[in-house]
Structures are given as structure tokens and as C-alpha cells.
mmCIF file of N, CA and C in Angstrom:
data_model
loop_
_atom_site.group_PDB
_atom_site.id
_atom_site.type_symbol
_atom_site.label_atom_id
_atom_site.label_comp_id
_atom_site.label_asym_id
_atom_site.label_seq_id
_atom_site.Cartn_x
_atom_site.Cartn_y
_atom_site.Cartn_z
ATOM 1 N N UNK C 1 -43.800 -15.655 33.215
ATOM 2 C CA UNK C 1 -42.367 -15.855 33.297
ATOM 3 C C UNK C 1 -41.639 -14.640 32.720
ATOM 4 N N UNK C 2 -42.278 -13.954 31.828
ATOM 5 C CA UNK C 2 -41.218 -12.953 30.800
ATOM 6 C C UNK C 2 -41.688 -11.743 31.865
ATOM 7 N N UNK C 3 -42.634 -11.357 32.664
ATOM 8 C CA UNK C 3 -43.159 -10.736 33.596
ATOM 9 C C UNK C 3 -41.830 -10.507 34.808
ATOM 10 N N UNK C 4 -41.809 -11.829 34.859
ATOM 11 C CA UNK C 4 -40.831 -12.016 36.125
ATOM 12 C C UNK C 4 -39.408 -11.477 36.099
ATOM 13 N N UNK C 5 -39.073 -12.273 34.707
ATOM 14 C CA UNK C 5 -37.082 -12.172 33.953
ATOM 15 C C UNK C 5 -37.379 -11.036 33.251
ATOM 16 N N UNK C 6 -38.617 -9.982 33.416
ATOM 17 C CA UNK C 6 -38.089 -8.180 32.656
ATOM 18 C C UNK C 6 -38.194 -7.524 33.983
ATOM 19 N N UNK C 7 -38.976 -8.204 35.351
ATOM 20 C CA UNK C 7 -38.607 -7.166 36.384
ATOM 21 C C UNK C 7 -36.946 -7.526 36.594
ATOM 22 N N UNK C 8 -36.797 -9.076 36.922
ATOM 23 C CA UNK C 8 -35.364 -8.845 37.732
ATOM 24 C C UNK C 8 -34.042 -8.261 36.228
ATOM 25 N N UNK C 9 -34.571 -8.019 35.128
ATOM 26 C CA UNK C 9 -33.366 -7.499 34.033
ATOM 27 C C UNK C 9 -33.716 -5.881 34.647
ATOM 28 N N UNK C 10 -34.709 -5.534 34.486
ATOM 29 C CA UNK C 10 -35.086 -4.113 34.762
ATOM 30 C C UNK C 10 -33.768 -3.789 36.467
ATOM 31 N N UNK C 11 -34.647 -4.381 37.171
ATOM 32 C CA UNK C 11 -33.825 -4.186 38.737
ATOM 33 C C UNK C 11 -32.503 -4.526 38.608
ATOM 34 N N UNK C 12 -31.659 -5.198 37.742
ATOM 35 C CA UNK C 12 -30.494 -5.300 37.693
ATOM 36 C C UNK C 12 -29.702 -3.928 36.894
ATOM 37 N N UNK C 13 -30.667 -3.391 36.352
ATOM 38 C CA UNK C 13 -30.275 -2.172 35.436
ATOM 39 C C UNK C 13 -30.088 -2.281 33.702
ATOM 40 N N UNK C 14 -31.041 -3.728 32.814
ATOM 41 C CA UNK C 14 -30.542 -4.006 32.135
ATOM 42 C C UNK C 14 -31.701 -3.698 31.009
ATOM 43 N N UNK C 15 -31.985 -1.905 31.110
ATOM 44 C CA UNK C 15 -33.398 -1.153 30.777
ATOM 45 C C UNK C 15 -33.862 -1.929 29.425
ATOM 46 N N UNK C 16 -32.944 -2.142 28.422
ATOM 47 C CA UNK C 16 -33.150 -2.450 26.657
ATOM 48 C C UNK C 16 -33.782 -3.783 26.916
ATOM 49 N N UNK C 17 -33.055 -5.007 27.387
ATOM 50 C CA UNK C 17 -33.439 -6.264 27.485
ATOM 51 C C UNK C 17 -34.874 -6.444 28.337
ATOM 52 N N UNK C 18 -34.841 -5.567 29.793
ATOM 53 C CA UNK C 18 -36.350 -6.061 30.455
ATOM 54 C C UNK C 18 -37.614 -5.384 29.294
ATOM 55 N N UNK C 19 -37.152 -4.178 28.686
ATOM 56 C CA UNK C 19 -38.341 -3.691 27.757
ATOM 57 C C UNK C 19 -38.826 -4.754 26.835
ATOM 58 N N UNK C 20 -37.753 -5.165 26.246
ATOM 59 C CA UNK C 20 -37.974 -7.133 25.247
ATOM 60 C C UNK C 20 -39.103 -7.641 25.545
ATOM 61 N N UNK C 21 -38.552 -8.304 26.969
ATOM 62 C CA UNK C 21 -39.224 -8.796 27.768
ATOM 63 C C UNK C 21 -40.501 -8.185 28.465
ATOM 64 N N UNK C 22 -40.916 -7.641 28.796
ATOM 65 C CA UNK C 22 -42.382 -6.723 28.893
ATOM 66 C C UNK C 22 -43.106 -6.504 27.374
ATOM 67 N N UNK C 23 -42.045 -6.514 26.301
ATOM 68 C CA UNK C 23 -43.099 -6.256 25.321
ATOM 69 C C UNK C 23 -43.635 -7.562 24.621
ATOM 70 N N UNK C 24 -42.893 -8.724 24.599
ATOM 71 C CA UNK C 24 -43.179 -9.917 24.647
ATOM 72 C C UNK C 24 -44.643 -10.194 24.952
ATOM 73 N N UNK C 25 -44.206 -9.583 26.609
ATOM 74 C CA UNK C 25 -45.635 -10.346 27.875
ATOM 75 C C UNK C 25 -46.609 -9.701 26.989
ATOM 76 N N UNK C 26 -46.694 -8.551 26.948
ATOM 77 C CA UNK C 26 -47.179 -7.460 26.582
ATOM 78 C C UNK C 26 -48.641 -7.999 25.160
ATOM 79 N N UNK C 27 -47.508 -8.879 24.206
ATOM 80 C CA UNK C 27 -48.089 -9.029 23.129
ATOM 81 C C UNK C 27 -49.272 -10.774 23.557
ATOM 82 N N UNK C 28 -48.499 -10.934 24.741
ATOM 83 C CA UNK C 28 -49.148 -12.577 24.561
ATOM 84 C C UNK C 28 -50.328 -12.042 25.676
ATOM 85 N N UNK C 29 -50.651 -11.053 26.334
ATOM 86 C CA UNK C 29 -51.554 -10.869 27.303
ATOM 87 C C UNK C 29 -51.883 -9.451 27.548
ATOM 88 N N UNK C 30 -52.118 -8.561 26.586
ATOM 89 C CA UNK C 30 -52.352 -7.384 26.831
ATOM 90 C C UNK C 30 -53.320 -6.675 27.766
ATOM 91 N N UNK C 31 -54.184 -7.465 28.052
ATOM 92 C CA UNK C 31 -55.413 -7.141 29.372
ATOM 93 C C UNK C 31 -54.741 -6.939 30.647
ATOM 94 N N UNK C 32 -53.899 -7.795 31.027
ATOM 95 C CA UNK C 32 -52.944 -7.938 32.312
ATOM 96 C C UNK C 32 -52.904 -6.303 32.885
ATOM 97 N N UNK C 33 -53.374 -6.673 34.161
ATOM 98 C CA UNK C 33 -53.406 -5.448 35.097
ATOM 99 C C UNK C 33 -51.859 -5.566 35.928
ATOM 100 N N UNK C 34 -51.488 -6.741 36.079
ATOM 101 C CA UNK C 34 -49.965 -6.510 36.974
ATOM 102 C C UNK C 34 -49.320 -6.753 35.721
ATOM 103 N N UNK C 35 -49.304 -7.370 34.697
ATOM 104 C CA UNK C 35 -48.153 -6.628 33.451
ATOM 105 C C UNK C 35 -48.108 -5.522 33.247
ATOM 106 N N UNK C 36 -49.066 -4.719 32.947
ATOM 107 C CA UNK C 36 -49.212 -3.300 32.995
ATOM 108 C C UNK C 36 -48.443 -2.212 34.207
ATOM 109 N N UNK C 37 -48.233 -2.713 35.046
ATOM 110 C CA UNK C 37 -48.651 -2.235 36.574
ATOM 111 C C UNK C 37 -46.610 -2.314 36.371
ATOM 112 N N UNK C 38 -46.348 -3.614 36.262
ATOM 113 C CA UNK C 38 -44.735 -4.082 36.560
ATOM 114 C C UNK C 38 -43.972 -3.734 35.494
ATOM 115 N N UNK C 39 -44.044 -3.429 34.171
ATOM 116 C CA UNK C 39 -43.944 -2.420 33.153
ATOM 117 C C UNK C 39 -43.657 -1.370 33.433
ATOM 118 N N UNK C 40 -44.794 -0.909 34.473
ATOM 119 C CA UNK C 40 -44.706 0.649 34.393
ATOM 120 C C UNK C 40 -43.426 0.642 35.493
ATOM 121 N N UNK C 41 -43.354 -0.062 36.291
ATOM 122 C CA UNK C 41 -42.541 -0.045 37.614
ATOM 123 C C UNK C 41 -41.055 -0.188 36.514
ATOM 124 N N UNK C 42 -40.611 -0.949 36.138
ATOM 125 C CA UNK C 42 -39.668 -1.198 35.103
ATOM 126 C C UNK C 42 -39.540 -0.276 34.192
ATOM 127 N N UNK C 43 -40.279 0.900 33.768
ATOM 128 C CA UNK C 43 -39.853 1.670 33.038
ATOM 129 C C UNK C 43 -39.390 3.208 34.067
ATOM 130 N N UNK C 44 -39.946 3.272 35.541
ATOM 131 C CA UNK C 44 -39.449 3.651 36.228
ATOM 132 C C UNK C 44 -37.918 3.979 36.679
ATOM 133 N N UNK C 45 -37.603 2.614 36.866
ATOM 134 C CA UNK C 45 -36.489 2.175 37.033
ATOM 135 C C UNK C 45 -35.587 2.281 36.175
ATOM 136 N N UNK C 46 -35.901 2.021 34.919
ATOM 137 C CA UNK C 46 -34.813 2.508 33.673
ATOM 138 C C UNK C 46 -34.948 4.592 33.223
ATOM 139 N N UNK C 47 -36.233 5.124 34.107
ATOM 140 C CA UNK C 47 -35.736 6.533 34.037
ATOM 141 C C UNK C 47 -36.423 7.116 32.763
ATOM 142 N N UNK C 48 -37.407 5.960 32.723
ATOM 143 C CA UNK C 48 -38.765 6.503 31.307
ATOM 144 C C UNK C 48 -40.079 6.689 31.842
ATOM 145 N N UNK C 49 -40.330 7.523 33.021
ATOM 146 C CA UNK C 49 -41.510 7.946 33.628
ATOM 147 C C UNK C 49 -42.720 8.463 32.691
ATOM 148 N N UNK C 50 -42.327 8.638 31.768
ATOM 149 C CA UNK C 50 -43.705 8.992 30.571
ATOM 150 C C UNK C 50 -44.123 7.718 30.279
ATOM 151 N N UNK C 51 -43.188 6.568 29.698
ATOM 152 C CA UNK C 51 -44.203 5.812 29.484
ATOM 153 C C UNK C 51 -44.257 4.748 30.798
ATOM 154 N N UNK C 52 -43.924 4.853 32.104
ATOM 155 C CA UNK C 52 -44.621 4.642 33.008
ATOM 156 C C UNK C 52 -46.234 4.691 33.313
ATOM 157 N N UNK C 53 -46.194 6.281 33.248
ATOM 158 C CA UNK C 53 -47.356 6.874 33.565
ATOM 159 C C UNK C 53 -48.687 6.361 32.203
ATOM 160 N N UNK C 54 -47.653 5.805 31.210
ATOM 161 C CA UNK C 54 -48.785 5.091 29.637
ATOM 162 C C UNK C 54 -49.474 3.963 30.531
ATOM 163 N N UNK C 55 -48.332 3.273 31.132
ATOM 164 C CA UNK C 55 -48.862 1.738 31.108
ATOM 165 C C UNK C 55 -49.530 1.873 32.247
ATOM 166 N N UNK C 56 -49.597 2.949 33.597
ATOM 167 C CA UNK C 56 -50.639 2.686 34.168
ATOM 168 C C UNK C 56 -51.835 3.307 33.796
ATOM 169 N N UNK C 57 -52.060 3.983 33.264
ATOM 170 C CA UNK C 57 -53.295 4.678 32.624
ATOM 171 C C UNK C 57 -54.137 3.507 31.743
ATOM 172 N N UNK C 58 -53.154 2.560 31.117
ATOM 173 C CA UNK C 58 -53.389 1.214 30.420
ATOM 174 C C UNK C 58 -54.267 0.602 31.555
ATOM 175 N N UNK C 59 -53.451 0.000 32.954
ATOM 176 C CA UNK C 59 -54.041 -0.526 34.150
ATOM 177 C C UNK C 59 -55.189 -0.066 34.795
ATOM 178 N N UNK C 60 -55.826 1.105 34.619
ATOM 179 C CA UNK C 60 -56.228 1.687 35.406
ATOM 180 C C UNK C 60 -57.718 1.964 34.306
ATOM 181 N N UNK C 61 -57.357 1.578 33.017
ATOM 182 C CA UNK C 61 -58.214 1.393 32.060
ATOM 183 C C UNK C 61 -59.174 -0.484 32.371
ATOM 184 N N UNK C 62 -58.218 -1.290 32.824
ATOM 185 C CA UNK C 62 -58.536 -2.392 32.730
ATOM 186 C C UNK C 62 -59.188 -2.149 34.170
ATOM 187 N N UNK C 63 -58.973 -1.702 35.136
ATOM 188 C CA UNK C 63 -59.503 -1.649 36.431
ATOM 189 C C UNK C 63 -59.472 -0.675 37.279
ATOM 190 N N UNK C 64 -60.582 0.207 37.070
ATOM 191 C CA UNK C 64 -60.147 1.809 37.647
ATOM 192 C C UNK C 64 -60.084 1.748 39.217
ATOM 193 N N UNK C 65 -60.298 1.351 39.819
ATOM 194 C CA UNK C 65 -60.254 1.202 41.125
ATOM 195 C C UNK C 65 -58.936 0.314 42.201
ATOM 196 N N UNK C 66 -57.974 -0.610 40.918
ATOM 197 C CA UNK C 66 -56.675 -0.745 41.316
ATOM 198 C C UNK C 66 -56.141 0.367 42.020
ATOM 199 N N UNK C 67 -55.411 -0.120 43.299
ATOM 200 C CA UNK C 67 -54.443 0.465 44.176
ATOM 201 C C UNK C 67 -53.245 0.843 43.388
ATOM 202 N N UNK C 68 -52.571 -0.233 43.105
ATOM 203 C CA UNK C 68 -51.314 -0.616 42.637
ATOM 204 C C UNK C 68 -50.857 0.358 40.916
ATOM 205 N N UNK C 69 -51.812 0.545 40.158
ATOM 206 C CA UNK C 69 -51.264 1.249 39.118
ATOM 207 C C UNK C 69 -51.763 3.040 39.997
ATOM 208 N N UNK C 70 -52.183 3.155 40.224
ATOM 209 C CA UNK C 70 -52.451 4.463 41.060
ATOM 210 C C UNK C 70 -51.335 4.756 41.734
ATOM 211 N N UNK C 71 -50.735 3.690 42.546
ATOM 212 C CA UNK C 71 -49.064 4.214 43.577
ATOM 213 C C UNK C 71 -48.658 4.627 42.578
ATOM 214 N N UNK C 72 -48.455 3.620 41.622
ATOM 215 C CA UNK C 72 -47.280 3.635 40.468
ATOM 216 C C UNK C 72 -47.012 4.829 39.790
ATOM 217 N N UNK C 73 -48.453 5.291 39.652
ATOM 218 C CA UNK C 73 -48.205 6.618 38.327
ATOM 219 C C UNK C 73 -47.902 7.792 39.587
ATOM 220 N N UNK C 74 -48.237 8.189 40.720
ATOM 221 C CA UNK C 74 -47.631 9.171 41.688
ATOM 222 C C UNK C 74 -46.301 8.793 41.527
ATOM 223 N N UNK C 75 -45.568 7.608 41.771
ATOM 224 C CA UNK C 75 -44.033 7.541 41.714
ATOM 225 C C UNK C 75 -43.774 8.066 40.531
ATOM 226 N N UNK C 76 -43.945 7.546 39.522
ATOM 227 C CA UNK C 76 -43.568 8.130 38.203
ATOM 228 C C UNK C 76 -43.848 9.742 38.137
ATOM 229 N N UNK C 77 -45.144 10.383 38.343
ATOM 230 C CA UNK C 77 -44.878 11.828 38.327
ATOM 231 C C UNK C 77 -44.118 12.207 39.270
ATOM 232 N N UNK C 78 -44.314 11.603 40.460
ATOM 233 C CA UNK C 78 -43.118 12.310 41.184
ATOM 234 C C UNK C 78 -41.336 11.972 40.770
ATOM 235 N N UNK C 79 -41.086 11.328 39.955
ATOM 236 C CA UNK C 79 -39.715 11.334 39.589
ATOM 237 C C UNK C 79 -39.727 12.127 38.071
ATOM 238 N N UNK C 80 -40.768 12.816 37.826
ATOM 239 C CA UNK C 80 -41.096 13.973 36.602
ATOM 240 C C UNK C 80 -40.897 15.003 37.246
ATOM 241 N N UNK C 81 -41.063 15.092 39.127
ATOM 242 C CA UNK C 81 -41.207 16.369 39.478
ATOM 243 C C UNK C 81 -42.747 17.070 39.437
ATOM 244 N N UNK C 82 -43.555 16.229 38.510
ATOM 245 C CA UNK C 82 -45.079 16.644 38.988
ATOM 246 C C UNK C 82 -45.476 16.066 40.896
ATOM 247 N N UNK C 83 -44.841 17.017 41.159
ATOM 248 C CA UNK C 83 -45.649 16.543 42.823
ATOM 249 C C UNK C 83 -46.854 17.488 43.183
#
């Protein structure tokens, strides 16, 4: 649930409150490959591509062969300008 109400705070533009909320999830399930993954997407979105690129390296720790934290961290370097 706190997964869900920090993407749509994040997508509404409401960067301080969805971080709350992700760090919440964060603390009650830290293994989570799509907490990790939707985090990073949410820190995207608020324009913190470093620690984007943390939380999928996090994901990608829990499951190196995930698709989904792999897109993620190219978006994030590419909004660093690492293309």
C-alpha cells in the first residue's frame, strides 16, 4: 500500500511525502525487488537520479537478471546525461 500512495504522491509531484512513503515500505520489506525498482522510478521523477541509480543497483543485487531495475537505471543515467 505505502508502495502504491509514494508512486501516485511521487507522480503527482509531491517528491518529500512519496520519499516518507518509500522509506516506510522500505523499512517493513527491504528485499523487495519492485520496491526497489518503484523508488528508484520515484526518485526519478522528483529529479534525484543518483539515488535512483542506488536503489536499482539495490534491485539488481536482489535479482541480477531483472529487466525492470536495468530500464530504470538507463533512464536515470540518461537524465544524468550518462548516455
Amino acid at each position: 500500500i505505502r508502495q502504491d500512495y509514494g508512486t501516485f504522491l511521487a507522480s503527482m509531484g509531491h517528491k518529500e511525502e512519496a520519499k516518507k512513503q518509500f522509506d516506510i515500505a522500505l523499512q517493513l520489506d527491504p528485499v523487495s525487488l519492485d520496491l526497489h525498482c518503484w523508488t528508484a522510478v520515484s526518485n526519478i521523477l522528483g529529479r534525484d537520479p543518483d539515488n535512483a541509480i542506488f536503489h536499482c543497483k539495490k534491485a539488481l543485487q536482489i535479482d541480477p537478471k531483472a529487466w525492470f531495475p536495468i530500464a530504470i537505471n538507463a533512464w536515470a543515467n540518461g537524465n544524468k546525461g550518462n548516455w
